[in-house]
Short mmCIF file of C-alpha atoms in Angstrom, two decimals:
data_model
loop_
_atom_site.label_atom_id
_atom_site.label_comp_id
_atom_site.label_asym_id
_atom_site.label_seq_id
_atom_site.Cartn_x
_atom_site.Cartn_y
_atom_site.Cartn_z
CA MET A 1 26.01 18.19 5.34
CA THR A 2 28.43 16.15 3.36
CA THR A 3 28.83 17.19 -0.25
CA THR A 4 30.24 15.22 -3.29
CA PRO A 5 31.41 15.57 -6.54
CA THR A 6 29.14 16.54 -9.38
CA ILE A 7 28.18 13.70 -12.29
CA THR A 8 26.20 13.25 -15.22
CA THR A 9 24.28 9.89 -14.82
CA SER A 10 21.59 8.63 -17.30
CA VAL A 11 20.32 6.24 -15.22
CA PRO A 12 16.41 7.11 -15.16
CA SER A 13 16.21 7.55 -18.51
CA ARG A 14 18.17 3.85 -19.12
CA LEU A 15 15.86 2.07 -16.39
CA ASP A 16 12.80 3.68 -17.89
CA ARG A 17 13.40 2.81 -21.77
CA LEU A 18 13.95 -0.77 -20.41
CA PRO A 19 11.00 -3.71 -22.29
CA TRP A 20 9.32 -5.49 -19.53
CA SER A 21 11.04 -8.85 -19.03
CA ARG A 22 11.43 -11.70 -16.05
CA TRP A 23 13.79 -9.14 -14.23
CA HIS A 24 10.82 -7.10 -13.12
CA TRP A 25 8.79 -9.97 -12.42
CA THR A 26 11.70 -11.11 -10.21
CA VAL A 27 10.60 -7.49 -8.22
CA VAL A 28 7.25 -7.70 -8.35
CA ILE A 29 7.17 -11.01 -6.74
CA GLY A 30 10.08 -10.07 -4.37
CA LEU A 31 8.20 -6.45 -3.07
CA GLY A 32 4.80 -6.51 -3.51
CA THR A 33 3.41 -10.19 -2.54
CA VAL A 34 3.84 -8.86 0.88
CA TRP A 35 0.44 -7.39 0.59
CA ILE A 36 -1.17 -10.63 0.05
CA LEU A 37 0.63 -11.48 3.47
CA ASP A 38 -0.88 -7.67 4.79
CA GLY A 39 -4.58 -9.01 3.49
CA LEU A 40 -4.14 -12.24 4.93
CA GLU A 41 -3.40 -11.10 8.47
CA VAL A 42 -5.12 -7.83 8.55
CA THR A 43 -8.93 -10.08 7.08
CA VAL A 44 -8.25 -12.61 9.62
CA VAL A 45 -8.04 -10.53 12.99
CA GLY A 46 -11.70 -8.84 11.75
CA ASN A 47 -13.12 -12.35 11.06
CA ILE A 48 -11.61 -13.94 14.43
CA ALA A 49 -13.13 -10.68 16.43
CA GLY A 50 -15.92 -12.55 17.62
CA ARG A 51 -14.48 -16.20 18.19
CA LEU A 52 -11.19 -14.73 20.78
CA SER A 53 -14.07 -13.01 22.85
CA GLU A 54 -16.05 -16.52 23.07
CA GLN A 55 -14.61 -18.26 26.52
CA GLY A 56 -12.41 -20.85 25.60
CA SER A 57 -10.73 -18.97 22.95
CA GLY A 58 -7.60 -18.63 25.63
CA LEU A 59 -8.01 -13.97 25.85
CA SER A 60 -10.47 -12.60 27.59
CA ILE A 61 -10.91 -9.85 25.20
CA THR A 62 -14.24 -9.00 23.66
CA SER A 63 -14.86 -8.39 20.25
CA GLY A 64 -15.05 -4.40 20.31
CA GLY A 65 -11.66 -4.92 21.93
CA VAL A 66 -10.65 -6.36 18.69
CA THR A 67 -12.59 -4.31 15.95
CA GLY A 68 -12.10 -1.08 18.30
CA LEU A 69 -9.12 -0.25 20.24
CA ALA A 70 -6.87 -3.67 18.31
CA ALA A 71 -7.56 -2.06 15.38
CA ALA A 72 -6.35 1.47 16.57
CA LEU A 73 -3.95 0.54 18.15
CA TYR A 74 -2.51 -1.70 14.14
CA VAL A 75 -3.21 1.65 12.54
CA ALA A 76 -1.87 3.78 15.63
CA GLY A 77 1.86 1.23 14.50
CA ALA A 78 1.63 1.12 10.99
CA CYS A 79 1.55 5.70 10.80
CA SER A 80 4.03 4.95 13.43
CA GLY A 81 6.73 2.89 11.64
CA ALA A 82 5.71 4.37 8.26
CA LEU A 83 7.85 7.84 9.37
CA PHE A 84 10.32 6.45 11.14
CA PHE A 85 11.02 3.90 9.04
CA GLY A 86 10.27 6.50 5.94
CA ARG A 87 12.94 8.87 7.32
CA LEU A 88 15.51 6.12 7.40
CA THR A 89 14.75 4.77 3.60
CA ASP A 90 16.18 7.72 2.41
CA LEU A 91 18.82 7.97 4.45
CA PHE A 92 19.77 4.50 4.15
CA GLY A 93 18.40 2.99 1.10
CA ARG A 94 15.52 1.19 0.14
CA LYS A 95 17.24 -2.90 -0.31
CA ARG A 96 18.43 -2.55 3.60
CA LEU A 97 14.65 -0.58 4.73
CA PHE A 98 12.74 -3.40 3.56
CA MET A 99 14.43 -6.46 4.58
CA VAL A 100 14.59 -5.18 7.77
CA THR A 101 10.64 -3.72 7.74
CA LEU A 102 10.04 -7.73 7.04
CA ALA A 103 11.04 -9.62 9.80
CA VAL A 104 9.99 -6.68 12.03
CA TYR A 105 6.37 -7.41 10.75
CA LEU A 106 6.74 -11.32 11.09
CA THR A 107 8.42 -11.30 14.44
CA ALA A 108 5.30 -9.72 15.27
CA THR A 109 3.05 -11.23 13.87
CA ALA A 110 4.42 -14.73 15.27
CA LEU A 111 4.10 -13.02 18.70
CA THR A 112 1.33 -12.07 18.26
CA ALA A 113 0.16 -16.53 17.55
CA LEU A 114 1.53 -16.87 21.62
CA SER A 115 -0.91 -14.10 22.76
CA TYR A 116 -2.31 -15.46 26.47
CA HIS A 117 -3.07 -12.16 27.72
CA SER A 118 -4.88 -9.36 26.18
CA TRP A 119 -2.08 -6.65 26.38
CA TRP A 120 0.27 -9.24 24.83
CA PHE A 121 -2.26 -9.28 22.16
CA PHE A 122 -2.75 -5.36 22.08
CA LEU A 123 1.66 -4.97 21.87
CA PHE A 124 2.44 -7.40 19.12
CA ARG A 125 -1.22 -5.76 17.30
CA PHE A 126 0.85 -2.42 17.35
CA LEU A 127 4.42 -3.81 16.50
CA THR A 128 2.48 -6.08 13.90
CA GLY A 129 1.24 -2.43 12.32
CA PHE A 130 4.75 -0.87 12.98
CA GLY A 131 6.21 -3.25 10.84
CA ILE A 132 4.15 -2.92 8.02
CA GLY A 133 3.72 0.80 7.80
CA GLY A 134 7.52 0.67 6.94
CA GLU A 135 7.05 -1.42 4.41
CA TYR A 136 4.14 0.83 2.89
CA ALA A 137 7.61 3.68 2.52
CA ALA A 138 9.81 1.51 1.54
CA ILE A 139 8.09 -0.93 -0.31
CA ASN A 140 6.28 1.97 -3.05
CA SER A 141 9.41 3.56 -3.36
CA ALA A 142 11.37 0.57 -4.23
CA ILE A 143 9.04 -0.13 -6.71
CA ASP A 144 7.88 3.24 -8.29
CA GLU A 145 12.27 3.55 -9.35
CA LEU A 146 11.89 0.11 -10.45
CA ILE A 147 9.84 0.12 -13.11
CA PRO A 148 9.26 1.48 -16.42
CA ALA A 149 7.19 4.96 -16.38
CA VAL A 150 4.89 3.86 -18.59
CA TYR A 151 4.21 0.41 -16.62
CA ARG A 152 4.53 2.28 -13.72
CA GLY A 153 0.46 3.30 -12.78
CA ARG A 154 -0.33 -0.13 -13.64
CA VAL A 155 2.12 -2.24 -11.68
CA ASP A 156 1.05 -0.32 -8.73
CA LEU A 157 -2.63 -0.47 -8.74
CA ILE A 158 -2.24 -3.78 -9.07
CA ILE A 159 0.51 -4.80 -6.65
CA ASN A 160 -1.45 -2.23 -4.19
CA GLY A 161 -4.46 -4.02 -5.01
CA SER A 162 -2.91 -7.38 -4.31
CA PHE A 163 -3.55 -6.89 -0.83
CA TRP A 164 -7.37 -8.34 -0.71
CA LEU A 165 -6.03 -11.53 -2.64
CA GLY A 166 -4.86 -12.09 0.57
CA ALA A 167 -8.49 -11.06 1.88
CA ILE A 168 -9.86 -13.54 0.29
CA ALA A 169 -7.31 -16.25 1.78
CA GLY A 170 -7.65 -14.59 4.68
CA SER A 171 -11.41 -15.15 5.08
CA LEU A 172 -11.43 -18.75 3.65
CA LEU A 173 -9.05 -19.83 5.61
CA SER A 174 -10.40 -18.10 8.03
CA ILE A 175 -13.79 -20.46 8.20
CA LEU A 176 -11.33 -23.57 8.17
CA MET A 177 -9.56 -21.78 11.58
CA LEU A 178 -12.35 -21.60 13.36
CA ASP A 179 -14.25 -24.98 12.91
CA THR A 180 -14.60 -26.71 16.48
CA SER A 181 -14.37 -30.32 14.80
CA ILE A 182 -11.16 -29.38 13.47
CA PHE A 183 -9.53 -27.67 15.85
CA ALA A 184 -9.94 -26.20 19.40
CA LYS A 185 -10.81 -22.35 19.85
CA ASP A 186 -7.42 -21.78 21.25
CA VAL A 187 -5.97 -23.27 18.52
CA GLY A 188 -7.38 -22.26 15.16
CA TRP A 189 -6.37 -18.16 15.29
CA ARG A 190 -2.98 -18.63 16.70
CA LEU A 191 -2.01 -21.64 13.82
CA THR A 192 -3.43 -19.02 11.20
CA PHE A 193 -0.73 -16.16 11.85
CA GLY A 194 1.61 -18.96 12.34
CA LEU A 195 1.23 -19.68 8.79
CA GLY A 196 1.21 -16.07 7.22
CA VAL A 197 4.90 -16.18 9.36
CA ILE A 198 6.05 -19.05 7.07
CA LEU A 199 4.69 -17.33 3.70
CA GLY A 200 6.27 -14.65 5.12
CA LEU A 201 9.41 -15.90 5.05
CA VAL A 202 9.67 -17.19 1.58
CA ILE A 203 8.99 -13.63 0.78
CA LEU A 204 12.15 -12.59 2.94
CA LEU A 205 13.57 -14.88 1.10
CA VAL A 206 13.30 -14.27 -2.44
CA ARG A 207 13.69 -10.17 -1.88
CA ARG A 208 16.94 -11.02 -0.90
CA HIS A 209 17.47 -10.82 -4.87
CA VAL A 210 16.33 -6.86 -5.55
CA PRO A 211 18.64 -4.51 -5.81
CA GLU A 212 19.67 -1.72 -4.24
CA SER A 213 17.17 1.49 -6.30
CA PRO A 214 20.33 2.73 -8.55
CA ARG A 215 18.60 6.02 -8.62
CA TRP A 216 18.82 6.33 -4.92
CA LEU A 217 22.70 4.81 -5.91
CA PHE A 218 23.42 7.17 -7.59
CA ILE A 219 21.97 10.66 -5.89
CA HIS A 220 23.51 9.34 -2.19
CA GLY A 221 27.49 8.96 -3.51
CA ARG A 222 27.22 5.40 -5.68
CA ALA A 223 27.60 6.70 -8.97
CA GLU A 224 29.85 4.03 -9.90
CA GLU A 225 27.63 1.19 -8.70
CA ALA A 226 24.57 2.62 -10.03
CA GLU A 227 26.08 2.32 -12.75
CA ALA A 228 27.50 -1.03 -13.30
CA LEU A 229 23.77 -2.46 -11.71
CA VAL A 230 21.80 -1.37 -14.27
CA THR A 231 24.33 -2.11 -16.86
CA THR A 232 24.01 -6.08 -15.13
CA ILE A 233 19.90 -5.81 -15.87
CA GLU A 234 20.20 -4.71 -19.35
CA LYS A 235 22.71 -7.69 -20.31
CA ARG A 236 19.85 -9.66 -18.30
CA ILE A 237 17.23 -7.80 -20.20
CA GLU A 238 18.98 -8.32 -23.66
CA ALA A 239 19.90 -12.22 -23.05
CA GLU A 240 16.22 -12.50 -22.60
CA LYS A 241 14.72 -10.36 -25.26
CA GLY A 242 17.99 -11.42 -27.73
CA THR A 243 18.26 -7.82 -29.47
CA PRO A 244 20.19 -4.99 -28.50
CA LEU A 245 18.04 -1.94 -26.45
CA PRO A 246 17.52 1.56 -27.87
CA PRO A 247 19.91 3.64 -26.74
CA ALA A 248 19.04 6.32 -23.76
CA LYS A 249 17.65 9.33 -23.97
CA GLY A 250 18.02 12.13 -21.84
CA ARG A 251 20.59 13.16 -18.46
CA LEU A 252 20.80 14.06 -15.31
CA VAL A 253 24.00 16.00 -13.65
CA ILE A 254 23.31 15.92 -9.99
CA ARG A 255 25.02 17.25 -6.95
CA GLN A 256 25.53 14.07 -5.33
CA ARG A 257 24.11 15.00 -1.09
CA GLU A 258 25.10 12.16 1.10
CA SER A 259 22.14 13.44 3.27
CA PHE A 260 18.64 15.92 3.36
CA GLY A 261 17.87 17.68 6.66
CA PHE A 262 13.57 17.86 7.75
CA ARG A 263 14.51 20.87 7.10
CA ASP A 264 14.98 20.69 2.97
CA ILE A 265 12.32 17.81 2.97
CA ALA A 266 9.37 20.14 5.00
CA ARG A 267 10.37 22.78 2.50
CA THR A 268 10.01 21.02 -0.39
CA VAL A 269 6.81 19.26 0.01
CA PHE A 270 4.63 21.95 1.88
CA SER A 271 5.87 24.86 0.20
CA ASP A 272 7.64 23.91 -3.32
CA TYR A 273 4.38 21.52 -3.68
CA ARG A 274 1.59 22.53 -1.88
CA SER A 275 -0.80 21.74 -3.81
CA ARG A 276 0.42 18.81 -4.51
CA ALA A 277 0.07 18.14 -0.34
CA ALA A 278 -3.27 18.91 -0.12
CA LEU A 279 -3.88 16.15 -3.29
CA GLY A 280 -2.52 13.50 -1.06
CA LEU A 281 -4.16 14.21 2.07
CA ALA A 282 -7.40 14.72 0.54
CA LEU A 283 -6.49 10.76 -0.83
CA PHE A 284 -5.49 9.55 1.37
CA ILE A 285 -8.54 10.57 4.68
CA GLY A 286 -10.82 9.92 1.89
CA GLN A 287 -10.04 6.47 0.91
CA ALA A 288 -8.88 5.90 4.83
CA PHE A 289 -12.77 6.63 5.92
CA LEU A 290 -14.22 4.55 3.75
CA TYR A 291 -12.56 1.50 3.82
CA ASN A 292 -12.64 1.73 7.94
CA ALA A 293 -16.86 2.48 7.28
CA ILE A 294 -17.16 -0.50 5.74
CA THR A 295 -14.54 -3.46 6.50
CA PHE A 296 -14.47 -2.20 10.02
CA GLY A 297 -17.81 -3.06 10.58
CA PHE A 298 -18.82 -5.65 8.35
CA GLY A 299 -19.15 -8.60 10.47
CA ALA A 300 -21.42 -6.68 13.30
CA ILE A 301 -23.40 -5.90 10.42
CA LEU A 302 -23.90 -9.00 8.76
CA THR A 303 -24.46 -10.56 12.27
CA ARG A 304 -27.30 -8.01 14.12
CA PHE A 305 -28.77 -7.17 11.54
CA PHE A 306 -29.10 -10.06 9.22
CA GLY A 307 -28.50 -13.20 11.24
CA VAL A 308 -25.21 -14.29 9.28
CA SER A 309 -23.08 -16.76 12.04
CA THR A 310 -19.72 -15.58 12.98
CA SER A 311 -18.69 -18.19 11.43
CA HIS A 312 -20.22 -18.28 7.84
CA THR A 313 -18.85 -14.52 7.36
CA GLY A 314 -15.91 -15.28 5.87
CA TYR A 315 -17.67 -16.42 2.60
CA PHE A 316 -18.85 -12.52 2.84
CA PHE A 317 -15.57 -10.89 2.93
CA ALA A 318 -14.02 -13.14 0.43
CA VAL A 319 -16.51 -11.56 -2.07
CA ILE A 320 -16.22 -8.35 -1.03
CA ALA A 321 -12.42 -8.70 -1.61
CA VAL A 322 -12.72 -10.36 -4.98
CA GLY A 323 -14.21 -6.63 -5.62
CA ASN A 324 -11.49 -5.09 -4.48
CA PHE A 325 -8.66 -7.33 -6.51
CA LEU A 326 -10.85 -6.91 -9.36
CA GLY A 327 -10.82 -3.00 -9.35
CA PRO A 328 -7.06 -2.41 -10.12
CA LEU A 329 -6.65 -5.80 -12.03
CA PHE A 330 -8.80 -4.47 -14.49
CA LEU A 331 -8.78 -0.26 -13.95
CA GLY A 332 -4.87 0.00 -13.29
CA LYS A 333 -3.96 -0.35 -17.22
CA LEU A 334 -6.77 2.71 -18.06
CA PHE A 335 -4.08 5.32 -15.46
CA ASP A 336 -1.99 4.76 -17.92
CA THR A 337 -3.46 5.42 -20.96
CA VAL A 338 -6.57 7.63 -19.93
CA GLY A 339 -4.79 8.99 -18.02
CA ARG A 340 -4.00 9.89 -13.68
CA ARG A 341 -6.73 12.34 -13.30
CA ILE A 342 -9.61 11.39 -14.80
CA MET A 343 -9.17 7.92 -13.69
CA ILE A 344 -8.18 9.20 -9.70
CA SER A 345 -10.99 11.71 -9.36
CA SER A 346 -13.27 8.94 -11.40
CA THR A 347 -12.88 5.99 -9.39
CA TYR A 348 -13.04 8.61 -5.92
CA LEU A 349 -16.36 9.90 -6.88
CA LEU A 350 -18.25 6.84 -8.49
CA ALA A 351 -17.61 5.04 -5.18
CA GLY A 352 -18.69 8.10 -3.26
CA VAL A 353 -21.81 7.91 -4.75
CA LEU A 354 -22.24 4.39 -4.90
CA LEU A 355 -21.50 3.63 -0.99
CA PHE A 356 -24.22 7.28 -0.65
CA GLY A 357 -27.02 5.19 -2.78
CA THR A 358 -25.80 1.75 -0.77
CA ALA A 359 -26.66 3.28 2.71
CA TRP A 360 -29.75 4.75 1.48
CA LEU A 361 -31.13 1.02 0.48
CA PHE A 362 -29.68 0.08 3.53
CA GLY A 363 -31.34 2.15 5.47
CA ALA A 364 -34.62 1.73 3.25
CA GLY A 365 -34.25 -2.01 4.04
CA HIS A 366 -34.32 -2.81 0.88
CA LEU A 367 -31.19 -4.83 1.26
CA ASN A 368 -30.50 -8.50 2.74
CA ALA A 369 -26.97 -10.08 3.85
CA VAL A 370 -26.11 -11.08 -0.12
CA THR A 371 -27.77 -7.94 -1.67
CA LEU A 372 -25.56 -5.39 1.08
CA THR A 373 -22.35 -7.66 0.38
CA ALA A 374 -23.16 -7.11 -3.61
CA CYS A 375 -23.33 -3.16 -3.24
CA TRP A 376 -19.99 -3.58 -1.11
CA ALA A 377 -18.44 -5.17 -3.74
CA VAL A 378 -19.36 -2.99 -7.18
CA VAL A 379 -17.96 -0.04 -4.37
CA LEU A 380 -15.09 -1.51 -2.95
CA PHE A 381 -13.94 -2.22 -6.52
CA PHE A 382 -13.57 1.09 -7.72
CA ALA A 383 -12.43 2.29 -4.15
CA SER A 384 -9.90 0.11 -4.42
CA ALA A 385 -8.55 1.21 -7.41
CA GLY A 386 -9.17 4.52 -6.48
CA ALA A 387 -6.83 4.15 -2.76
CA SER A 388 -3.81 2.14 -4.31
CA SER A 389 -3.99 5.20 -6.78
CA ALA A 390 -3.31 7.31 -3.47
CA TYR A 391 -0.17 5.88 -2.98
CA LEU A 392 1.09 5.53 -6.63
CA THR A 393 0.24 9.48 -6.26
CA VAL A 394 2.60 10.26 -3.31
CA SER A 395 5.64 7.93 -4.40
CA GLU A 396 5.58 9.54 -7.60
CA ILE A 397 5.08 13.70 -7.17
CA PHE A 398 8.15 14.82 -4.79
CA PRO A 399 10.93 14.61 -5.42
CA MET A 400 13.91 11.33 -5.66
CA GLU A 401 15.40 12.54 -1.89
CA THR A 402 12.19 12.71 -0.28
CA ARG A 403 10.11 9.77 -1.32
CA ALA A 404 9.60 7.89 0.87
CA MET A 405 9.01 10.57 3.68
CA ALA A 406 6.73 11.33 1.83
CA ILE A 407 5.17 8.35 1.65
CA ALA A 408 5.16 8.09 5.46
CA PHE A 409 4.33 11.42 5.93
CA PHE A 410 0.45 10.95 3.74
CA TYR A 411 0.20 7.35 4.98
CA ALA A 412 0.44 8.59 8.19
CA VAL A 413 -1.51 11.82 8.37
CA GLY A 414 -4.24 10.14 5.99
CA THR A 415 -4.41 6.98 8.39
CA ALA A 416 -4.05 8.37 10.94
CA ALA A 417 -7.33 10.57 10.86
CA GLY A 418 -9.17 8.58 9.16
CA GLY A 419 -7.58 4.90 10.04
CA ILE A 420 -7.10 5.66 14.41
CA SER A 421 -10.69 7.50 14.77
CA GLY A 422 -12.26 5.21 12.32
CA PRO A 423 -12.45 1.74 14.42
CA LEU A 424 -13.14 3.81 17.28
CA LEU A 425 -16.11 5.69 15.40
CA PHE A 426 -17.77 3.34 13.59
CA SER A 427 -16.83 -0.39 15.62
CA ALA A 428 -19.65 2.00 17.87
CA LEU A 429 -22.35 3.09 15.29
CA THR A 430 -21.87 -0.32 13.35
CA GLN A 431 -22.25 -2.27 16.40
CA SER A 432 -24.77 -0.25 18.37
CA GLY A 433 -27.64 -2.43 16.23
CA VAL A 434 -29.44 0.69 14.80
CA VAL A 435 -29.66 0.89 11.18
CA GLY A 436 -29.53 4.94 11.74
CA ASP A 437 -26.28 4.31 13.30
CA THR A 438 -25.28 2.19 10.35
CA VAL A 439 -26.00 4.90 7.43
CA LEU A 440 -24.73 7.75 9.26
CA ALA A 441 -20.57 5.27 8.94
CA PHE A 442 -21.59 4.17 5.45
CA ASP A 443 -22.13 8.17 4.79
CA ILE A 444 -19.16 9.93 6.39
CA GLY A 445 -16.72 6.85 4.52
CA ALA A 446 -18.68 8.03 1.39
CA ALA A 447 -18.64 11.92 1.18
CA LEU A 448 -14.66 11.75 2.28
CA MET A 449 -14.32 10.09 -0.65
CA CYS A 450 -16.07 12.24 -2.90
CA MET A 451 -13.83 14.82 -1.49
CA GLY A 452 -10.94 13.42 -2.26
CA GLY A 453 -12.53 12.59 -5.63
CA VAL A 454 -13.08 16.80 -6.11
CA VAL A 455 -9.83 17.61 -5.14
CA ALA A 456 -8.08 15.11 -7.27
CA ALA A 457 -10.75 16.45 -11.07
CA PHE A 458 -8.25 20.47 -9.74
CA LEU A 459 -5.43 18.63 -8.50
CA ALA A 460 -4.05 15.93 -10.02
CA VAL A 461 -0.88 15.35 -11.72
CA ARG A 462 -0.36 14.40 -15.40
CA ALA A 463 2.35 11.65 -14.31
CA GLU A 464 1.15 8.59 -17.62
CA GLY A 465 4.15 7.62 -18.95
CA ARG A 466 6.58 10.20 -17.40
CA SER A 467 9.60 9.74 -15.84
CA LEU A 468 9.48 10.60 -12.28
CA GLU A 469 12.44 13.36 -12.76
CA ASP A 470 10.40 14.69 -16.06
CA ILE A 471 7.40 15.20 -12.86
CA ALA A 472 9.07 16.34 -9.75
CA ALA A 473 13.17 17.04 -10.45
CA PRO A 474 15.21 15.62 -7.96
CA LEU A 475 16.35 18.66 -5.35
CA SER A 476 19.95 17.95 -6.20
CA VAL A 477 19.61 18.51 -9.71
CA HIS A 478 22.55 20.32 -10.65
CA SER A 479 21.73 20.69 -14.24
CA PRO A 480 19.65 19.15 -16.38
CA ASP A 481 19.52 17.80 -19.84
CA PRO A 482 15.51 16.57 -20.07
CA LEU A 483 14.60 13.06 -19.22
CA PRO A 484 12.00 12.60 -22.85
CA SER A 485 8.82 10.86 -21.71
CA PRO A 486 9.37 7.01 -22.66
CA ALA A 487 7.18 5.65 -25.88
CA PRO A 488 4.34 4.28 -25.52
CA ALA A 489 3.76 0.97 -23.27
CA PRO A 490 3.38 -1.67 -26.26
CA ALA A 491 -0.16 -2.95 -26.70
CA GLU A 492 -1.63 -5.90 -24.42
#
């Protein structure tokens, strides 16, 4: 293992004391907007499942094959990609990998549009997931390391929640693309994927201007580059605000290391921070099962039980997507003010309890397509904020050197548990046409979401307003000069 000299740095405190600026918006737009694309692409696939199974679609595939096998392959790819690219992100930097992962994602999406055989469609669903899994690790680690501590919670939640802006667009777009009076059965769904690629290329161009994480730089032997980058950012913000920045307080003495082995990472996560590891697993498994219980079967439920046309399910999904986005948007600030523990546990528990109520109403025959959709929207208003906080949690409660890999691991394990078994289980339950089976699907998702909320009530870390290095000291720290918590965020 190569070592480099010990250095003293104030880079973390300099980044955390920055006021919100146009530069931060550049980071948010360059990195966060990819979730809009992800939401668009995933939603389109769910909405076109019925069309792809129809004769004349250009593919020989069943609706269950799209919502079951293809969905499971997409998630399997995402889990694999998260682990593969997560390790590379910690080794080679955030910027290199958030450029590579987006390129993989876009290429696979483009090739999905060219599918003429079911095996081709399945293959590139896996590879699309492979790219998006890498995005989760690279993007969440970069965002948390670039955004000031007092804003980190709300920004992370809203960025992860922006997935649902894409879901809204995907739902509405699918209505247009499935209209056979405008596009042929074998053309509309292909053009939808193609549009996603075009939008992704625009994001790729913007992303070029997002810098490497200065935190990653100073730990990996590039202290001078980190100092110069932060100085450039400070000068830009001072010019924008027209006033000098206050002095930074707090330094770290770091013994730089070029790499950290799996043994270091595993010992840190599962021995030194075992309770935090249990928290991460509970949060990811809970949200994965709840979302799979609803989203992988929503179309089949509406068509089988309420006679909704497959060409109109997009309207209903747009409604629940709105609820999903509004949750992080309106509740995000509370994660920075009220606090992580209260907000994480309460959003998980509320979502679970409300889904139990929805299951009972559905089983008793008290709901129709509109009222069921309204219930889903309310459940997911809280669930979306909770699910987004899972990504925030695992990206801030482990040391800097393990951050991307920790995100990748918990995403992969939690999503594999709920996202591979979930689609296979829930697609069978929701497509059976038996009311009791769908109620069971809802109850499973609700129970695991409540479990995550209970775990969070006891184990969630009070990370609001605290420097990342204060929450979890870097493995390479040699002698810390305590980093003070930043001043509270200004009133908005």
